[in-house]
Tab-separated table of C-alpha atoms and ligand atoms in Angstrom:
chain	number	residue	atom	x	y	z
A	269	UNK	CA	12.054	11.480	-21.522
A	270	UNK	CA	11.210	14.580	-23.605
A	271	UNK	CA	13.920	17.427	-23.530
A	272	UNK	CA	11.357	19.928	-22.163
A	273	UNK	CA	11.190	18.558	-18.912
A	274	UNK	CA	7.849	17.001	-18.907
A	275	UNK	CA	7.203	13.510	-16.861
A	276	UNK	CA	4.564	12.165	-19.048
A	277	UNK	CA	2.653	9.649	-16.678
A	278	UNK	CA	0.571	6.667	-17.619
A	279	UNK	CA	-1.682	5.868	-14.566
A	280	UNK	CA	-2.977	2.234	-14.257
A	281	UNK	CA	-6.127	2.071	-11.903
A	282	UNK	CA	-8.875	4.117	-11.223
A	283	UNK	CA	-9.645	3.650	-7.590
A	284	UNK	CA	-8.837	5.543	-4.207
A	285	UNK	CA	-5.180	5.451	-4.560
A	286	UNK	CA	-5.531	6.662	-8.276
A	287	UNK	CA	-7.066	9.674	-7.146
A	288	UNK	CA	-4.631	10.456	-4.347
A	289	UNK	CA	-1.848	10.250	-6.950
A	290	UNK	CA	-3.886	12.238	-9.707
A	291	UNK	CA	-4.353	15.036	-7.055
A	292	UNK	CA	-0.568	14.987	-6.406
A	293	UNK	CA	0.363	15.408	-9.960
A	294	UNK	CA	-2.200	17.997	-10.628
A	295	UNK	CA	-1.304	20.108	-7.494
A	296	UNK	CA	2.295	19.796	-7.342
A	297	UNK	CA	3.436	22.756	-9.601
A	298	UNK	CA	1.218	25.046	-7.882
A	299	UNK	CA	2.912	24.777	-4.649
A	300	UNK	CA	6.420	23.770	-5.998
A	301	UNK	CA	6.663	25.990	-8.843
A	302	UNK	CA	10.464	25.768	-8.645
A	303	UNK	CA	10.899	22.218	-9.781
A	304	UNK	CA	12.289	21.885	-13.310
A	305	UNK	CA	10.114	19.143	-14.075
A	306	UNK	CA	6.107	19.024	-14.698
A	307	UNK	CA	4.049	16.072	-14.651
A	308	UNK	CA	1.894	15.588	-17.766
A	309	UNK	CA	-1.405	13.343	-17.175
A	310	UNK	CA	-0.949	11.507	-20.651
A	311	UNK	CA	-2.992	8.454	-20.172
A	312	UNK	CA	-5.043	6.646	-17.364
A	313	UNK	CA	-5.942	2.902	-17.798
A	314	UNK	CA	-8.718	0.616	-16.488
A	315	UNK	CA	-10.442	-2.495	-17.945
A	316	UNK	CA	-13.775	-0.662	-17.379
A	317	UNK	CA	-13.996	1.645	-20.475
A	318	UNK	CA	-16.767	3.789	-19.176
A	319	UNK	CA	-15.468	4.155	-15.886
A	320	UNK	CA	-11.893	5.108	-17.303
A	321	UNK	CA	-13.172	7.732	-19.298
A	322	UNK	CA	-15.089	9.286	-16.542
A	323	UNK	CA	-11.929	9.215	-14.334
A	324	UNK	CA	-9.862	10.950	-17.225
A	325	UNK	CA	-12.404	13.695	-17.596
A	326	UNK	CA	-12.542	14.296	-13.765
A	327	UNK	CA	-8.732	14.444	-13.218
A	328	UNK	CA	-7.502	15.886	-16.666
A	329	UNK	CA	-5.959	12.816	-18.289
A	330	UNK	CA	-5.440	13.375	-22.136
A	331	UNK	CA	-6.402	9.718	-23.103
A	332	UNK	CA	-7.473	6.427	-21.835
A	333	UNK	CA	-6.510	2.798	-22.409
A	334	UNK	CA	-8.251	-0.355	-21.216
A	335	UNK	CA	-5.048	-2.609	-21.385
A	336	UNK	CA	-2.278	-1.941	-19.261
A	337	UNK	CA	0.221	-3.184	-21.846
A	338	UNK	CA	-0.909	-0.550	-24.311
A	339	UNK	CA	0.180	2.224	-21.550
A	340	UNK	CA	3.591	0.116	-21.161
A	341	UNK	CA	3.915	0.247	-24.979
A	342	UNK	CA	3.453	3.835	-25.617
A	343	UNK	CA	6.346	5.998	-26.704
A	344	UNK	CA	4.641	9.183	-25.445
A	345	UNK	CA	4.789	7.799	-21.756
A	346	UNK	CA	7.836	8.280	-19.534
A	347	UNK	CA	6.544	6.943	-16.315
A	348	UNK	CA	3.997	4.199	-15.296
A	349	UNK	CA	2.235	4.636	-12.092
A	350	UNK	CA	0.766	1.393	-10.626
A	351	UNK	CA	-2.459	1.832	-8.628
A	352	UNK	CA	-3.969	-1.634	-9.155
A	353	UNK	CA	-4.773	-4.412	-6.613
A	354	UNK	CA	-1.488	-5.927	-5.365
A	355	UNK	CA	-1.592	-8.983	-7.602
A	356	UNK	CA	-0.881	-6.910	-10.898
A	357	UNK	CA	2.090	-4.983	-9.203
A	358	UNK	CA	4.714	-7.307	-10.201
A	359	UNK	CA	3.668	-7.922	-13.811
A	360	UNK	CA	3.227	-4.314	-14.759
A	361	UNK	CA	6.249	-3.024	-12.946
A	362	UNK	CA	8.662	-5.603	-14.566
A	363	UNK	CA	7.032	-5.024	-18.145
A	364	UNK	CA	7.278	-1.296	-17.804
A	365	UNK	CA	10.893	-1.425	-16.396
A	366	UNK	CA	11.784	-3.640	-19.358
A	367	UNK	CA	10.000	-1.035	-21.669
A	368	UNK	CA	12.316	1.472	-20.255
A	369	UNK	CA	9.733	3.238	-18.142
A	370	UNK	CA	10.286	5.017	-14.902
A	371	UNK	CA	7.783	3.188	-12.347
A	372	UNK	CA	5.945	4.534	-9.396
A	373	UNK	CA	4.095	1.701	-7.251
A	374	UNK	CA	1.524	1.878	-4.779
A	375	UNK	CA	2.386	-0.048	-1.478
A	376	UNK	CA	3.003	-2.616	-0.569
A	377	UNK	CA	5.498	-3.440	-3.289
A	378	UNK	CA	4.290	-6.824	-3.884
A	379	UNK	CA	2.208	-10.015	-2.495
A	380	UNK	CA	5.187	-11.635	-1.460
A	381	UNK	CA	8.805	-11.382	-0.929
A	382	UNK	CA	9.560	-13.506	-4.030
A	383	UNK	CA	7.564	-11.231	-6.220
A	384	UNK	CA	9.040	-8.165	-4.670
A	385	UNK	CA	12.670	-9.319	-5.543
A	386	UNK	CA	11.857	-10.073	-9.117
A	387	UNK	CA	10.625	-6.437	-9.127
A	388	UNK	CA	13.848	-5.165	-7.799
A	389	UNK	CA	15.880	-7.220	-10.125
A	390	UNK	CA	13.977	-5.793	-12.994
A	391	UNK	CA	14.185	-2.198	-11.973
A	392	UNK	CA	17.653	-2.397	-11.332
A	393	UNK	CA	18.650	-4.030	-14.474
A	394	UNK	CA	16.801	-1.471	-16.454
A	395	UNK	CA	18.309	1.138	-14.284
A	396	UNK	CA	15.005	3.242	-14.426
A	397	UNK	CA	13.917	5.752	-11.654
A	398	UNK	CA	11.482	4.249	-9.305
A	399	UNK	CA	9.568	4.852	-5.876
A	400	UNK	CA	6.898	3.305	-3.603
A	401	UNK	CA	4.183	5.110	-2.474
A	402	UNK	CA	4.587	5.015	1.362
A	403	UNK	CA	3.226	8.295	1.822
A	404	UNK	CA	3.094	8.683	5.573
A	405	UNK	CA	6.867	9.603	5.446
A	406	UNK	CA	5.700	12.896	3.785
A	407	UNK	CA	3.520	14.010	6.711
A	408	UNK	CA	5.572	17.183	7.811
A	409	UNK	CA	5.227	15.967	11.416
A	410	UNK	CA	6.361	12.552	10.405
A	411	UNK	CA	9.498	13.991	8.388
A	412	UNK	CA	10.118	16.333	11.542
A	413	UNK	CA	10.297	13.193	13.806
A	414	UNK	CA	12.765	11.789	11.422
A	415	UNK	CA	14.908	15.115	11.762
A	416	UNK	CA	14.692	15.269	15.583
A	417	UNK	CA	15.720	11.389	15.606
A	418	UNK	CA	18.663	12.185	13.358
A	419	UNK	CA	19.503	14.834	15.358
A	420	UNK	CA	20.453	12.635	18.198
A	421	UNK	CA	18.048	14.399	20.652
A	422	UNK	CA	16.317	11.466	21.784
A	423	UNK	CA	19.495	9.746	22.791
A	424	UNK	CA	19.786	5.988	22.977
A	425	UNK	CA	16.453	4.423	21.832
A	426	UNK	CA	14.776	1.936	24.015
A	427	UNK	CA	11.245	1.614	22.451
A	428	UNK	CA	9.515	1.868	19.371
A	429	UNK	CA	5.639	1.309	19.313
A	430	UNK	CA	3.173	1.541	16.387
A	431	UNK	CA	-0.553	0.795	15.571
A	432	UNK	CA	-2.576	0.872	12.815
A	433	UNK	CA	-6.222	0.345	13.625
A	434	UNK	CA	-9.261	-0.013	11.440
A	435	UNK	CA	-12.825	-1.525	11.921
A	436	UNK	CA	-14.300	-1.694	8.176
A	437	UNK	CA	-14.343	-5.535	7.843
A	438	UNK	CA	-16.269	-6.554	10.867
A	439	UNK	CA	-19.360	-7.187	8.919
A	440	UNK	CA	-19.293	-10.863	8.255
A	441	UNK	CA	-21.579	-10.382	4.891
A	442	UNK	CA	-18.904	-8.342	3.222
A	443	UNK	CA	-17.589	-10.291	0.250
A	444	UNK	CA	-14.014	-11.089	-0.515
A	445	UNK	CA	-12.608	-10.108	-4.081
A	446	UNK	CA	-13.889	-7.679	-6.376
A	447	UNK	CA	-13.074	-3.933	-6.800
A	448	UNK	CA	-14.056	-2.690	-3.342
A	449	UNK	CA	-13.212	-5.693	-1.241
A	450	UNK	CA	-10.012	-7.153	-2.968
A	451	UNK	CA	-8.117	-6.402	0.129
A	452	UNK	CA	-10.073	-9.386	1.718
A	453	UNK	CA	-8.925	-11.810	-0.858
A	454	UNK	CA	-5.273	-13.250	-0.318
A	455	UNK	CA	-4.963	-14.126	-3.913
A	456	UNK	CA	-5.327	-10.326	-4.910
A	457	UNK	CA	-3.760	-8.767	-1.694
A	458	UNK	CA	-1.051	-11.221	-0.715
A	459	UNK	CA	-1.729	-10.740	2.911
A	460	UNK	CA	-4.380	-8.871	5.162
A	461	UNK	CA	-3.385	-6.028	7.599
A	462	UNK	CA	0.378	-7.016	7.595
A	463	UNK	CA	0.732	-6.006	3.892
A	464	UNK	CA	-1.714	-3.499	3.960
A	465	UNK	CA	-1.293	-1.566	7.064
A	466	UNK	CA	1.739	-2.956	9.099
A	467	UNK	CA	3.713	-2.335	6.072
A	468	UNK	CA	3.080	1.458	6.521
A	469	UNK	CA	4.324	1.136	10.134
A	470	UNK	CA	7.262	-0.907	9.329
A	471	UNK	CA	8.442	1.555	6.514
A	472	UNK	CA	8.144	4.455	8.838
A	473	UNK	CA	9.807	2.622	11.739
A	474	UNK	CA	12.874	1.486	9.655
A	475	UNK	CA	13.272	5.019	8.250
A	476	UNK	CA	13.224	6.492	11.691
A	477	UNK	CA	14.867	3.847	13.943
A	478	UNK	CA	16.898	1.477	11.452
A	479	UNK	CA	16.760	-1.947	10.490
A	480	UNK	CA	14.476	-4.640	12.032
A	481	UNK	CA	16.432	-7.761	13.030
A	482	UNK	CA	13.921	-10.333	14.103
A	483	UNK	CA	10.210	-10.740	14.912
A	484	UNK	CA	7.620	-12.615	16.925
A	485	UNK	CA	4.268	-12.453	15.535
A	486	UNK	CA	0.730	-13.546	16.020
A	487	UNK	CA	-2.145	-13.118	13.496
A	488	UNK	CA	-5.821	-14.073	13.647
A	489	UNK	CA	-8.505	-14.544	10.839
A	490	UNK	CA	-11.811	-13.609	12.835
A	491	UNK	CA	-14.344	-14.404	10.097
A	492	UNK	CA	-13.041	-17.752	8.420
A	493	UNK	CA	-15.229	-17.694	5.403
A	494	UNK	CA	-16.635	-15.021	3.078
A	495	UNK	CA	-18.526	-15.228	-0.336
A	496	UNK	CA	-16.239	-14.427	-3.188
A	497	UNK	CA	-17.141	-12.009	-5.697
A	498	UNK	CA	-16.057	-13.864	-8.673
A	499	UNK	CA	-17.620	-17.177	-7.761
A	500	UNK	CA	-20.649	-16.289	-5.534
A	501	UNK	CA	-19.677	-19.021	-3.272
A	502	UNK	CA	-18.623	-19.167	0.524
A	503	UNK	CA	-14.698	-19.545	0.525
A	504	UNK	CA	-12.125	-19.765	3.122
A	505	UNK	CA	-10.578	-16.272	4.097
A	506	UNK	CA	-7.001	-16.678	4.122
A	507	UNK	CA	-5.709	-13.117	5.059
A	508	UNK	CA	-4.772	-12.003	8.314
A	509	UNK	CA	-7.549	-9.929	9.954
A	510	UNK	CA	-5.291	-8.784	12.724
A	511	UNK	CA	-1.461	-9.153	13.610
A	512	UNK	CA	0.738	-8.087	16.496
A	513	UNK	CA	4.421	-8.470	16.632
A	514	UNK	CA	7.443	-7.804	18.779
A	515	UNK	CA	10.830	-7.100	17.355
A	516	UNK	CA	14.540	-6.159	17.882
A	517	UNK	CA	15.965	-3.453	15.950
A	518	UNK	CA	19.526	-3.355	15.087
A	519	UNK	CA	20.218	-0.446	17.445
A	520	UNK	CA	19.082	-2.666	20.152
A	521	UNK	CA	15.739	-1.166	20.798
A	522	UNK	CA	12.349	-3.356	21.221
A	523	UNK	CA	9.519	-2.819	18.823
A	524	UNK	CA	5.880	-3.364	19.374
A	525	UNK	CA	3.351	-3.396	16.466
A	526	UNK	CA	-0.324	-3.854	16.189
A	527	UNK	CA	-2.631	-3.773	13.608
A	528	UNK	CA	-6.364	-4.895	12.861
A	529	UNK	CA	-9.432	-4.148	10.824
A	530	UNK	CA	-11.429	-5.190	14.201
A	531	UNK	CA	-10.847	-2.365	16.507
A	532	UNK	CA	-14.605	-1.250	16.593
A	533	UNK	CA	-14.531	2.718	16.407
A	534	UNK	CA	-11.240	3.114	14.664
A	535	UNK	CA	-11.186	4.086	10.881
A	536	UNK	CA	-7.491	4.735	10.244
A	537	UNK	CA	-5.717	5.313	13.595
A	538	UNK	CA	-1.976	4.971	12.727
A	539	UNK	CA	-0.019	6.060	15.802
A	540	UNK	CA	3.676	5.612	16.700
A	541	UNK	CA	5.809	6.539	19.660
A	542	UNK	CA	9.557	6.517	20.155
A	543	UNK	CA	11.127	6.376	23.673
A	544	UNK	CA	14.701	7.550	24.039
A	545	UNK	CA	17.060	7.821	26.938
A	546	UNK	CA	16.657	11.805	26.806
A	547	UNK	CA	13.477	12.494	24.936
A	548	UNK	CA	10.328	10.810	23.369
A	549	UNK	CA	8.013	11.574	20.491
A	550	UNK	CA	4.776	10.451	19.423
A	551	UNK	CA	2.374	11.131	16.514
A	552	UNK	CA	-1.240	10.240	15.590
A	553	UNK	CA	-2.835	10.284	12.125
A	554	UNK	CA	-5.957	11.714	13.384
A	555	UNK	CA	-4.337	14.710	14.459
A	556	UNK	CA	-1.543	14.569	11.697
A	557	UNK	CA	-0.209	18.167	11.870
A	558	UNK	CA	0.986	17.495	15.564
A	559	UNK	CA	3.850	15.903	16.768
A	560	UNK	CA	4.153	15.386	20.627
A	561	UNK	CA	7.614	15.626	22.394
A	562	UNK	CA	8.927	15.246	25.699
A	563	UNK	CA	12.221	16.268	26.863
A	564	UNK	CA	13.799	15.311	29.932
A	565	UNK	CA	16.278	18.200	29.851
A	566	UNK	CA	13.306	20.556	30.362
A	567	UNK	CA	13.075	22.503	33.642
A	568	UNK	CA	11.180	20.476	36.053
A	569	UNK	CA	8.551	23.046	36.427
A	570	UNK	CA	7.500	23.169	32.806
A	571	UNK	CA	8.483	19.567	31.895
A	572	UNK	CA	5.856	17.823	30.039
A	573	UNK	CA	4.734	16.624	26.735
A	574	UNK	CA	4.587	19.323	24.485
A	575	UNK	CA	2.291	19.358	21.342
A	576	UNK	CA	4.116	20.858	18.228
A	577	UNK	CA	1.777	22.348	15.675
A	578	UNK	CA	4.058	21.313	12.709
A	579	UNK	CA	2.710	24.341	10.371
A	580	UNK	CA	5.578	26.692	10.510
A	581	UNK	CA	7.679	27.375	7.409
A	582	UNK	CA	10.812	26.299	8.938
A	583	UNK	CA	9.277	22.827	9.412
A	584	UNK	CA	9.305	20.266	6.747
A	585	UNK	CA	7.544	21.117	3.479
A	586	UNK	CA	5.356	23.839	5.329
A	587	UNK	CA	7.129	26.712	3.512
A	588	UNK	CA	5.228	25.429	0.393
A	589	UNK	CA	1.760	25.777	1.756
A	590	UNK	CA	-0.325	28.439	3.660
A	591	UNK	CA	0.931	30.640	6.381
A	592	UNK	CA	2.017	29.588	9.968
A	593	UNK	CA	-0.720	27.967	11.997
A	594	UNK	CA	-2.817	26.840	8.936
A	595	UNK	CA	-3.035	23.105	8.678
A	596	UNK	CA	-2.653	20.625	5.739
A	597	UNK	CA	-3.842	16.893	5.372
A	598	UNK	CA	-3.580	13.597	4.062
A	599	UNK	CA	-3.698	14.332	0.160
A	600	UNK	CA	-0.573	16.614	0.762
A	601	UNK	CA	1.760	13.710	1.462
A	602	UNK	CA	1.105	12.531	-2.061
A	603	UNK	CA	1.845	16.056	-3.633
A	604	UNK	CA	5.215	15.783	-1.415
A	605	UNK	CA	6.094	12.481	-2.830
A	606	UNK	CA	5.496	13.725	-6.324
A	607	UNK	CA	7.711	16.865	-5.789
A	608	UNK	CA	10.436	14.659	-4.444
A	609	UNK	CA	10.186	12.409	-7.157
A	610	UNK	CA	10.404	15.222	-9.684
A	611	UNK	CA	13.317	16.630	-7.530
A	612	UNK	CA	15.196	13.315	-7.850
A	613	UNK	CA	14.981	13.580	-11.679
A	614	UNK	CA	16.394	17.056	-11.586
A	615	UNK	CA	19.096	16.555	-9.020
A	616	UNK	CA	19.635	12.944	-8.952
A	617	UNK	CA	19.206	10.806	-5.786
A	618	UNK	CA	16.445	8.269	-4.750
A	619	UNK	CA	13.024	9.349	-4.096
A	620	UNK	CA	12.545	7.163	-0.979
A	621	UNK	CA	11.462	4.580	-0.563
A	622	UNK	CA	12.808	3.169	-3.921
A	623	UNK	CA	11.979	-0.646	-4.889
A	624	UNK	CA	15.166	-1.608	-3.087
A	625	UNK	CA	14.192	-0.007	0.243
A	626	UNK	CA	10.639	-1.103	0.008
A	627	UNK	CA	12.144	-4.490	-0.387
A	628	UNK	CA	13.324	-4.363	3.028
A	629	UNK	CA	9.789	-3.731	4.295
A	630	UNK	CA	8.604	-6.675	2.300
A	631	UNK	CA	11.186	-8.859	4.154
A	632	UNK	CA	9.727	-7.856	7.450
A	633	UNK	CA	6.265	-8.425	6.357
A	634	UNK	CA	7.389	-11.858	5.169
A	635	UNK	CA	9.203	-12.719	8.438
A	636	UNK	CA	6.042	-11.616	10.353
A	637	UNK	CA	3.757	-13.889	8.391
A	638	UNK	CA	6.183	-16.862	8.791
A	639	UNK	CA	6.605	-16.239	12.472
A	640	UNK	CA	3.084	-16.269	13.057
A	641	UNK	CA	2.533	-19.477	11.030
A	642	UNK	CA	5.604	-21.281	12.764
A	643	UNK	CA	4.868	-19.874	16.200
A	644	UNK	CA	8.595	-18.855	16.441
A	645	UNK	CA	10.793	-15.969	16.167
A	646	UNK	CA	12.066	-15.270	12.526
A	647	UNK	CA	15.214	-13.539	11.170
A	648	UNK	CA	14.115	-10.613	8.702
A	649	UNK	CA	17.634	-10.415	6.748
A	650	UNK	CA	17.066	-6.683	6.357
A	651	UNK	CA	20.206	-4.702	4.940
A	652	UNK	CA	18.975	-1.317	6.175
A	653	UNK	CA	22.374	-0.146	7.282
A	654	UNK	CA	24.048	-0.980	4.148
A	655	UNK	CA	21.221	0.786	2.007
A	656	UNK	CA	21.477	3.861	4.360
A	657	UNK	CA	25.137	4.248	3.635
A	658	UNK	CA	24.875	3.779	0.103
A	659	UNK	CA	21.947	5.929	-1.205
A	660	UNK	CA	21.171	9.516	-0.891
A	661	UNK	CA	17.671	10.607	-0.313
A	662	UNK	CA	16.139	13.354	-2.402
A	663	UNK	CA	13.692	14.961	-0.220
A	664	UNK	CA	12.797	18.742	-0.297
A	665	UNK	CA	12.376	18.883	3.259
A	666	UNK	CA	16.138	18.304	3.847
A	667	UNK	CA	16.737	21.655	2.798
A	668	UNK	CA	14.256	23.442	4.958
B	925	LIG	C1	-7.108	0.193	3.622
B	925	LIG	O1	-8.126	0.728	4.111
B	925	LIG	C2	-6.157	1.425	3.604
B	925	LIG	O2	-6.686	2.194	2.457
B	925	LIG	C3	-4.786	1.271	3.087
B	925	LIG	O3	-4.600	0.258	1.843
B	925	LIG	C4	-4.021	2.419	2.778
B	925	LIG	O4	-2.514	2.085	2.455
B	925	LIG	C5	-4.119	3.386	4.109
B	925	LIG	O5	-3.098	4.383	4.073
B	925	LIG	C6	-5.388	3.527	4.581
B	925	LIG	O6	-6.038	2.480	4.736
């Protein structure tokens, strides 16, 4: 890294996630001016030369590449940000780590647990900074949920419930494979809703409620064959279109998770609810600035679910934005993750989830898929408690 506290980014990919990350890099110093480090958009890479040039111009990248290996080899790049389909994550992350680059990787970390383990080994061997973009942790209302849970206000936790519902793949004529629909191709994605959507729910759940011990899952593939973009032929669909699972958390609570791309009417409905002995909380991505809270200690005449509008300067991240009462949105979660990454460079600590933490989510995803195909409970082997004891998170919100 250059001494003048620049973090020179090489971004691989030009799709939807590449836009969210680029927006994060571009906005961060406007709203977190106190951070010592500043991102510099050095290079963006895509195989499509025209597309990558247009992307560079639109988002302010200084140069373009059409081969990711060129980005990894460049001396003027400190950090490689991976926004490709999942089948490229491992190869790029491992090569980048071996070249001594920091790595920021879009979720899920990998297609399989085996791939994810190789990535963690490479990153830890190289000793480079790393993070995985499980962005929903950095919705201020979700970070507030973490603070409330950690304060012990909920008491003993009995239940954790989460859903992530979409409906964009109901159309049987949608192909699998290719730039827009690689998420339907098991070779490119690894899995369907389990890796794409439940991975978010699992990451948040273990962050809020600790390790998941074992799982019992069912999956379904509703549309069994789709045309493949690369062959033009009808091919078997091997991803899970829907998945539901029960689990036990290490703390003794029960978890219930559901995800599908066949819930007509729902576009990206991520919700979770935690029920404790003394209080409960719930959150809904469609109303992301609000955290609902029920406290059994309230006076009976006013007792009920309250809806906290998480926009006050005392609440996580919100002192950085507008004035109390004014909302922020989805894109801000990526600005927050960039800010936390820059903070981790300055002050040490981990920009959670790092690769090792994301490996725990990968273990649960793998156990879910194995449980569904075996029709039986599976242990996850997560080591969440151990990691919590050993690593310090670098989150700006902790200082609020
Ligand atoms: C899928 O439609 C998707 O874009 C996921 O890949 C993202 O991770 C999720 O945040 C929104 O939905």
